[in-house]
CSV table of C-alpha atoms in Angstrom, one decimal:
chain,number,residue,atom,x,y,z
A,1,MET,CA,0.0,0.0,-0.1
A,2,LYS,CA,2.8,2.4,1.0
A,3,THR,CA,4.5,2.0,-2.5
A,4,LEU,CA,1.2,2.5,-4.3
A,5,ILE,CA,1.2,5.8,-2.7
A,6,ALA,CA,4.9,6.7,-2.8
A,7,LEU,CA,5.1,5.8,-6.6
A,8,PRO,CA,2.7,8.6,-8.0
A,9,ALA,CA,4.4,10.8,-5.6
A,10,LEU,CA,7.8,10.0,-6.9
A,11,LEU,CA,6.6,10.4,-10.5
A,12,VAL,CA,5.1,14.1,-9.8
A,13,PHE,CA,8.5,14.9,-8.0
A,14,LEU,CA,10.5,13.8,-11.2
A,15,ALA,CA,8.2,15.6,-13.4
A,16,LEU,CA,8.5,18.9,-11.5
A,17,PRO,CA,12.1,20.1,-12.6
A,18,ALA,CA,11.2,19.4,-16.4
A,19,HIS,CA,7.9,21.7,-16.0
A,20,ALA,CA,10.0,24.5,-14.4
A,21,ASP,CA,12.5,24.6,-17.0
A,22,ASN,CA,9.9,24.5,-19.8
A,23,TYR,CA,9.2,27.9,-21.4
A,24,SER,CA,7.7,27.1,-24.7
A,25,VAL,CA,7.0,30.2,-26.7
A,26,PRO,CA,3.3,30.5,-27.6
A,27,LYS,CA,2.8,31.0,-31.2
A,28,ASN,CA,2.4,34.7,-32.4
A,29,ALA,CA,3.0,35.8,-36.1
A,30,ALA,CA,4.0,39.5,-35.3
A,31,PHE,CA,6.3,38.5,-32.3
A,32,GLU,CA,8.1,36.0,-34.4
A,33,GLU,CA,8.6,38.1,-37.3
A,34,GLU,CA,9.5,41.5,-35.4
A,35,CYS,CA,11.6,40.1,-32.4
A,36,THR,CA,13.5,37.1,-34.0
A,37,SER,CA,14.9,39.1,-37.1
A,38,CYS,CA,17.6,40.2,-34.7
A,39,HIS,CA,17.7,37.7,-31.8
A,40,MET,CA,16.0,34.3,-30.4
A,41,ALA,CA,12.6,34.5,-29.3
A,42,PHE,CA,13.1,35.2,-25.4
A,43,PRO,CA,10.2,33.6,-23.7
A,44,PRO,CA,7.6,36.1,-22.5
A,45,GLN,CA,7.2,34.0,-19.3
A,46,MET,CA,10.8,35.2,-18.2
A,47,LEU,CA,9.9,38.8,-17.4
A,48,HIS,CA,7.1,40.5,-15.4
A,49,ALA,CA,4.4,42.2,-17.4
A,50,ASP,CA,5.6,45.8,-16.3
A,51,SER,CA,9.2,44.7,-17.8
A,52,TRP,CA,7.6,44.0,-21.2
A,53,ARG,CA,5.6,47.1,-20.9
A,54,ALA,CA,8.6,49.3,-20.3
A,55,MET,CA,10.7,47.4,-22.9
A,56,MET,CA,8.1,47.9,-25.6
A,57,ASN,CA,7.7,51.6,-24.7
A,58,GLY,CA,11.7,52.2,-25.5
A,59,LEU,CA,12.1,50.4,-28.7
A,60,SER,CA,13.8,53.2,-30.6
A,61,LYS,CA,16.7,52.7,-28.1
A,62,HIS,CA,16.4,48.9,-27.6
A,63,PHE,CA,19.8,47.8,-26.0
A,64,GLY,CA,21.6,50.2,-28.2
A,65,THR,CA,19.9,49.7,-31.4
A,66,ASP,CA,16.7,51.2,-33.1
A,67,ALA,CA,14.1,48.6,-33.1
A,68,SER,CA,11.3,50.8,-33.4
A,69,LEU,CA,7.9,49.6,-34.9
A,70,ASP,CA,4.6,51.0,-36.2
A,71,GLU,CA,2.0,51.7,-33.6
A,72,LYS,CA,-0.1,48.9,-34.5
A,73,ARG,CA,2.4,46.3,-34.4
A,74,ARG,CA,4.0,47.7,-31.2
A,75,ALA,CA,0.8,47.6,-29.4
A,76,ALA,CA,-0.3,44.1,-30.7
A,77,ILE,CA,3.1,42.6,-29.6
A,78,THR,CA,2.9,44.4,-26.3
A,79,ASP,CA,-0.5,42.7,-25.6
A,80,PHE,CA,0.9,39.2,-26.5
A,81,LEU,CA,4.0,39.7,-24.1
A,82,VAL,CA,1.9,40.8,-21.3
A,83,ALA,CA,-0.7,38.2,-21.6
A,84,ASN,CA,2.1,35.5,-21.5
A,85,ALA,CA,4.1,37.3,-19.0
A,86,ASN,CA,5.7,36.0,-15.6
A,87,GLY,CA,6.4,32.4,-15.4
A,88,ARG,CA,5.8,30.2,-12.4
A,89,LYS,CA,9.0,31.3,-10.4
A,90,THR,CA,10.0,34.6,-12.0
A,91,GLY,CA,8.1,37.0,-9.6
A,92,THR,CA,8.7,40.6,-10.0
A,93,THR,CA,11.4,41.6,-12.2
A,94,ARG,CA,12.5,44.9,-10.6
A,95,ASP,CA,15.8,46.7,-9.7
A,96,ALA,CA,16.6,48.0,-6.3
A,97,ALA,CA,15.2,51.4,-7.3
A,98,GLY,CA,12.0,49.6,-8.1
A,99,ASN,CA,12.3,50.0,-11.9
A,100,PRO,CA,11.3,47.2,-14.2
A,101,LEU,CA,14.4,45.1,-15.2
A,102,LEU,CA,14.7,44.8,-18.9
A,103,ARG,CA,17.3,42.1,-19.1
A,104,ILE,CA,16.4,38.7,-18.4
A,105,THR,CA,20.0,38.1,-17.2
A,106,GLU,CA,19.7,40.6,-14.6
A,107,THR,CA,16.9,38.7,-12.8
A,108,ALA,CA,17.1,36.9,-9.4
A,109,ARG,CA,16.1,33.7,-11.1
A,110,PHE,CA,18.8,33.9,-13.8
A,111,GLU,CA,21.5,34.8,-11.4
A,112,LYS,CA,20.4,31.8,-9.1
A,113,LYS,CA,20.3,29.4,-11.9
A,114,HIS,CA,23.7,30.6,-13.4
A,115,SER,CA,25.5,31.1,-10.1
A,116,GLU,CA,28.2,28.6,-11.0
A,117,ILE,CA,29.0,29.9,-14.4
A,118,SER,CA,31.8,32.4,-14.4
A,119,ALA,CA,32.0,35.7,-16.3
A,120,ALA,CA,34.9,34.3,-18.2
A,121,THR,CA,32.6,31.4,-19.6
A,122,PHE,CA,30.0,33.8,-20.6
A,123,LYS,CA,32.7,35.7,-22.7
A,124,ARG,CA,34.0,32.5,-24.6
A,125,ALA,CA,33.8,33.3,-28.4
A,126,SER,CA,31.4,30.4,-28.6
A,127,ILE,CA,29.0,32.0,-26.2
A,128,LYS,CA,29.5,35.7,-26.6
A,129,SER,CA,27.1,36.8,-23.8
A,130,PRO,CA,24.8,35.6,-21.2
A,131,ALA,CA,21.9,36.5,-23.6
A,132,ASN,CA,22.8,33.8,-26.1
A,133,CYS,CA,20.7,31.4,-24.4
A,134,THR,CA,21.1,28.8,-27.4
A,135,ALA,CA,24.8,28.7,-27.1
A,136,CYS,CA,24.3,26.2,-24.1
A,137,HIS,CA,20.7,25.5,-24.0
A,138,ARG,CA,20.7,23.8,-27.3
A,139,GLN,CA,16.9,23.5,-27.4
A,140,ALA,CA,16.0,26.9,-26.1
A,141,ALA,CA,14.5,28.0,-29.4
A,142,ALA,CA,11.9,25.2,-28.5
A,143,GLY,CA,11.4,26.6,-24.9
A,144,ASP,CA,13.4,23.7,-23.6
A,145,TYR,CA,15.8,25.2,-20.8
A,146,ASN,CA,15.9,21.5,-19.1
A,147,GLU,CA,19.3,20.6,-17.2
A,148,ARG,CA,19.6,17.6,-19.5
A,149,SER,CA,19.7,19.6,-22.6
A,150,ILE,CA,22.6,21.9,-21.5
A,151,ASN,CA,25.9,21.5,-23.3
A,152,ILE,CA,28.4,24.4,-22.5
A,153,PRO,CA,30.6,24.9,-25.5
A,154,LYS,CA,34.5,25.2,-25.1
B,1,MET,CA,-20.0,55.7,-59.7
B,2,ARG,CA,-18.4,53.6,-62.3
B,3,ARG,CA,-15.5,56.1,-62.3
B,4,THR,CA,-15.1,55.5,-58.6
B,5,LEU,CA,-15.0,51.8,-58.9
B,6,ALA,CA,-12.5,52.0,-62.0
B,7,ILE,CA,-10.3,54.2,-59.8
B,8,ALA,CA,-10.7,52.0,-56.7
B,9,ALA,CA,-9.8,48.9,-58.7
B,10,LEU,CA,-6.7,50.7,-60.2
B,11,LEU,CA,-5.6,51.6,-56.8
B,12,PHE,CA,-6.2,48.0,-55.6
B,13,ALA,CA,-4.3,46.7,-58.5
B,14,ALA,CA,-1.3,49.1,-57.7
B,15,SER,CA,-1.1,48.2,-54.1
B,16,ALA,CA,-1.6,44.4,-54.5
B,17,GLN,CA,1.6,44.3,-56.9
B,18,ALA,CA,4.9,43.5,-55.1
B,19,GLU,CA,7.7,46.0,-55.6
B,20,THR,CA,10.9,44.8,-57.2
B,21,PRO,CA,14.4,45.9,-56.3
B,22,ARG,CA,14.7,48.3,-59.2
B,23,ASP,CA,11.4,50.2,-58.2
B,24,PHE,CA,13.3,51.1,-55.0
B,25,LEU,CA,16.1,52.4,-57.0
B,26,THR,CA,13.9,54.5,-59.3
B,27,ARG,CA,12.0,56.0,-56.2
B,28,PHE,CA,15.1,56.9,-54.3
B,29,GLU,CA,16.8,58.5,-57.3
B,30,LYS,CA,13.3,60.6,-57.9
B,31,GLU,CA,13.1,61.9,-54.4
B,32,ALA,CA,16.9,62.6,-54.7
B,33,GLY,CA,16.5,64.3,-57.8
B,34,ALA,CA,19.7,62.9,-59.0
B,35,ALA,CA,21.2,59.7,-60.5
B,36,ALA,CA,22.5,57.0,-58.0
B,37,SER,CA,26.4,56.1,-57.9
B,38,ALA,CA,27.1,52.7,-57.2
B,39,GLU,CA,30.7,53.5,-56.4
B,40,ARG,CA,29.6,56.0,-53.8
B,41,GLY,CA,27.2,53.4,-52.4
B,42,ALA,CA,30.1,50.9,-52.0
B,43,ARG,CA,32.1,53.4,-50.0
B,44,PHE,CA,29.0,54.2,-47.9
B,45,PHE,CA,28.1,50.6,-47.2
B,46,THR,CA,31.5,49.4,-46.1
B,47,SER,CA,32.9,52.3,-44.0
B,48,LYS,CA,31.8,53.6,-40.7
B,49,GLN,CA,29.4,56.6,-41.0
B,50,GLY,CA,29.7,58.2,-37.5
B,51,GLY,CA,28.3,55.2,-35.5
B,52,GLU,CA,29.8,52.3,-33.9
B,53,TRP,CA,28.9,49.9,-36.8
B,54,SER,CA,28.9,50.2,-40.6
B,55,CYS,CA,26.3,48.3,-42.8
B,56,ALA,CA,28.9,45.9,-43.4
B,57,SER,CA,29.4,45.1,-39.6
B,58,CYS,CA,26.3,42.8,-39.9
B,59,HIS,CA,25.9,42.5,-43.8
B,60,THR,CA,29.6,41.9,-44.6
B,61,ASP,CA,31.2,43.7,-47.5
B,62,LYS,CA,30.0,41.0,-49.7
B,63,PRO,CA,26.2,41.4,-49.4
B,64,THR,CA,25.7,38.4,-51.7
B,65,GLN,CA,26.7,36.4,-48.7
B,66,ALA,CA,25.1,35.7,-45.5
B,67,GLY,CA,26.0,37.9,-42.5
B,68,ARG,CA,25.6,37.9,-38.8
B,69,HIS,CA,24.2,40.3,-36.3
B,70,ALA,CA,27.2,42.3,-34.9
B,71,LYS,CA,25.7,42.0,-31.3
B,72,THR,CA,23.4,38.9,-31.1
B,73,ASP,CA,25.5,36.9,-33.7
B,74,LYS,CA,22.2,35.7,-35.2
B,75,PRO,CA,22.6,34.8,-39.0
B,76,ILE,CA,21.4,37.4,-41.5
B,77,THR,CA,20.3,36.0,-44.9
B,78,PRO,CA,22.1,37.8,-47.8
B,79,LEU,CA,21.0,41.4,-48.9
B,80,ALA,CA,22.0,41.4,-52.6
B,81,PRO,CA,18.8,40.5,-54.5
B,82,ALA,CA,20.9,38.4,-56.9
B,83,THR,CA,21.3,35.9,-54.0
B,84,ASN,CA,18.1,36.5,-52.2
B,85,ALA,CA,14.9,37.1,-54.1
B,86,GLU,CA,13.0,38.2,-51.0
B,87,ARG,CA,15.0,41.5,-50.5
B,88,PHE,CA,13.5,44.7,-51.5
B,89,THR,CA,10.1,43.4,-52.5
B,90,ASP,CA,8.1,45.2,-49.6
B,91,ALA,CA,8.0,48.9,-49.2
B,92,ALA,CA,7.0,48.8,-45.7
B,93,LYS,CA,9.9,46.6,-44.7
B,94,VAL,CA,12.4,48.6,-46.8
B,95,ASP,CA,11.3,51.8,-45.0
B,96,LYS,CA,11.5,50.1,-41.5
B,97,TRP,CA,14.9,48.7,-42.1
B,98,PHE,CA,16.6,51.8,-43.5
B,99,ARG,CA,15.0,54.0,-40.7
B,100,ARG,CA,16.5,51.5,-38.0
B,101,ASN,CA,19.7,50.8,-39.5
B,102,CYS,CA,20.4,54.4,-40.7
B,103,ASN,CA,19.8,55.4,-37.0
B,104,ASP,CA,22.2,52.6,-35.9
B,105,THR,CA,24.9,53.5,-38.2
B,106,LEU,CA,24.7,57.3,-38.9
B,107,ASN,CA,22.7,58.4,-35.7
B,108,ARG,CA,20.3,59.9,-38.4
B,109,ILE,CA,17.9,59.0,-41.1
B,110,CYS,CA,19.6,58.3,-44.5
B,111,SER,CA,19.1,60.8,-47.2
B,112,ALA,CA,17.2,59.7,-50.6
B,113,GLN,CA,20.7,60.1,-52.3
B,114,GLU,CA,22.4,57.7,-49.8
B,115,LYS,CA,19.7,55.0,-50.3
B,116,ALA,CA,19.7,55.3,-54.0
B,117,ASP,CA,23.5,54.8,-53.9
B,118,VAL,CA,23.3,51.8,-51.8
B,119,MET,CA,20.4,50.4,-54.0
B,120,ALA,CA,22.7,50.9,-57.1
B,121,TRP,CA,25.5,49.1,-55.4
B,122,LEU,CA,23.4,46.2,-54.0
B,123,LEU,CA,22.0,45.8,-57.7
B,124,ALA,CA,25.4,45.4,-59.2
B,125,GLN,CA,26.6,42.7,-56.9
B,126,LYS,CA,26.1,39.3,-58.6
């Protein structure tokens, strides 16, 4: 009887990490066309809605480049990001001054998950920057950030 | 009434027709009021114009080949129409990317003459 209860509990436990690291990106044509012309599709779940709103209000100076859009598209993509924002453990994504964080790499969850990766590793030619998820998370484009899919290049 | 319909049909036909790369060269030359120079376009494209990057920083100095985004490293399909038939066929896209990329490389928008010169050079790449 005890094993009968323990088995489903064990299965649920085993399934949890996989679920937590699954950030499959919902389908959205405008988001895909506009955002992935320059970079991979960062999952909307990785930032709080306020962060996405702030990001989409500053596209003409988007991390040093002009990523401005016409108003119709800008509003549509903002709605999509806000509707899908905030994953299970992301929580608020604000800096010490209370401003919305714009970089996923500055969120508490990112820092906690990458605490054992040195700055030098992130700077390797094969990785370039912490924002280059696919360098190590080979299936990141499909939303798979699972431990098993990690392969850190030399 | 019939005339309105005819005009509407004409407008629709015009808007539904996709642009060709040559149409953009014609348009920019007309806006500039002067002929384009492919030679000037080559210099403009391959050297820095005030910003941190030149066009070639991402598109390479051989735009018949694929490039890479200077910051994110994401692959960029070739810019020259000779090796990429999708390029310069949609006015909204062409205007959007000239606006963004001119701001990034020149810290201002490009003049019609600069765009005409770049078009002439890109069209000459085989």
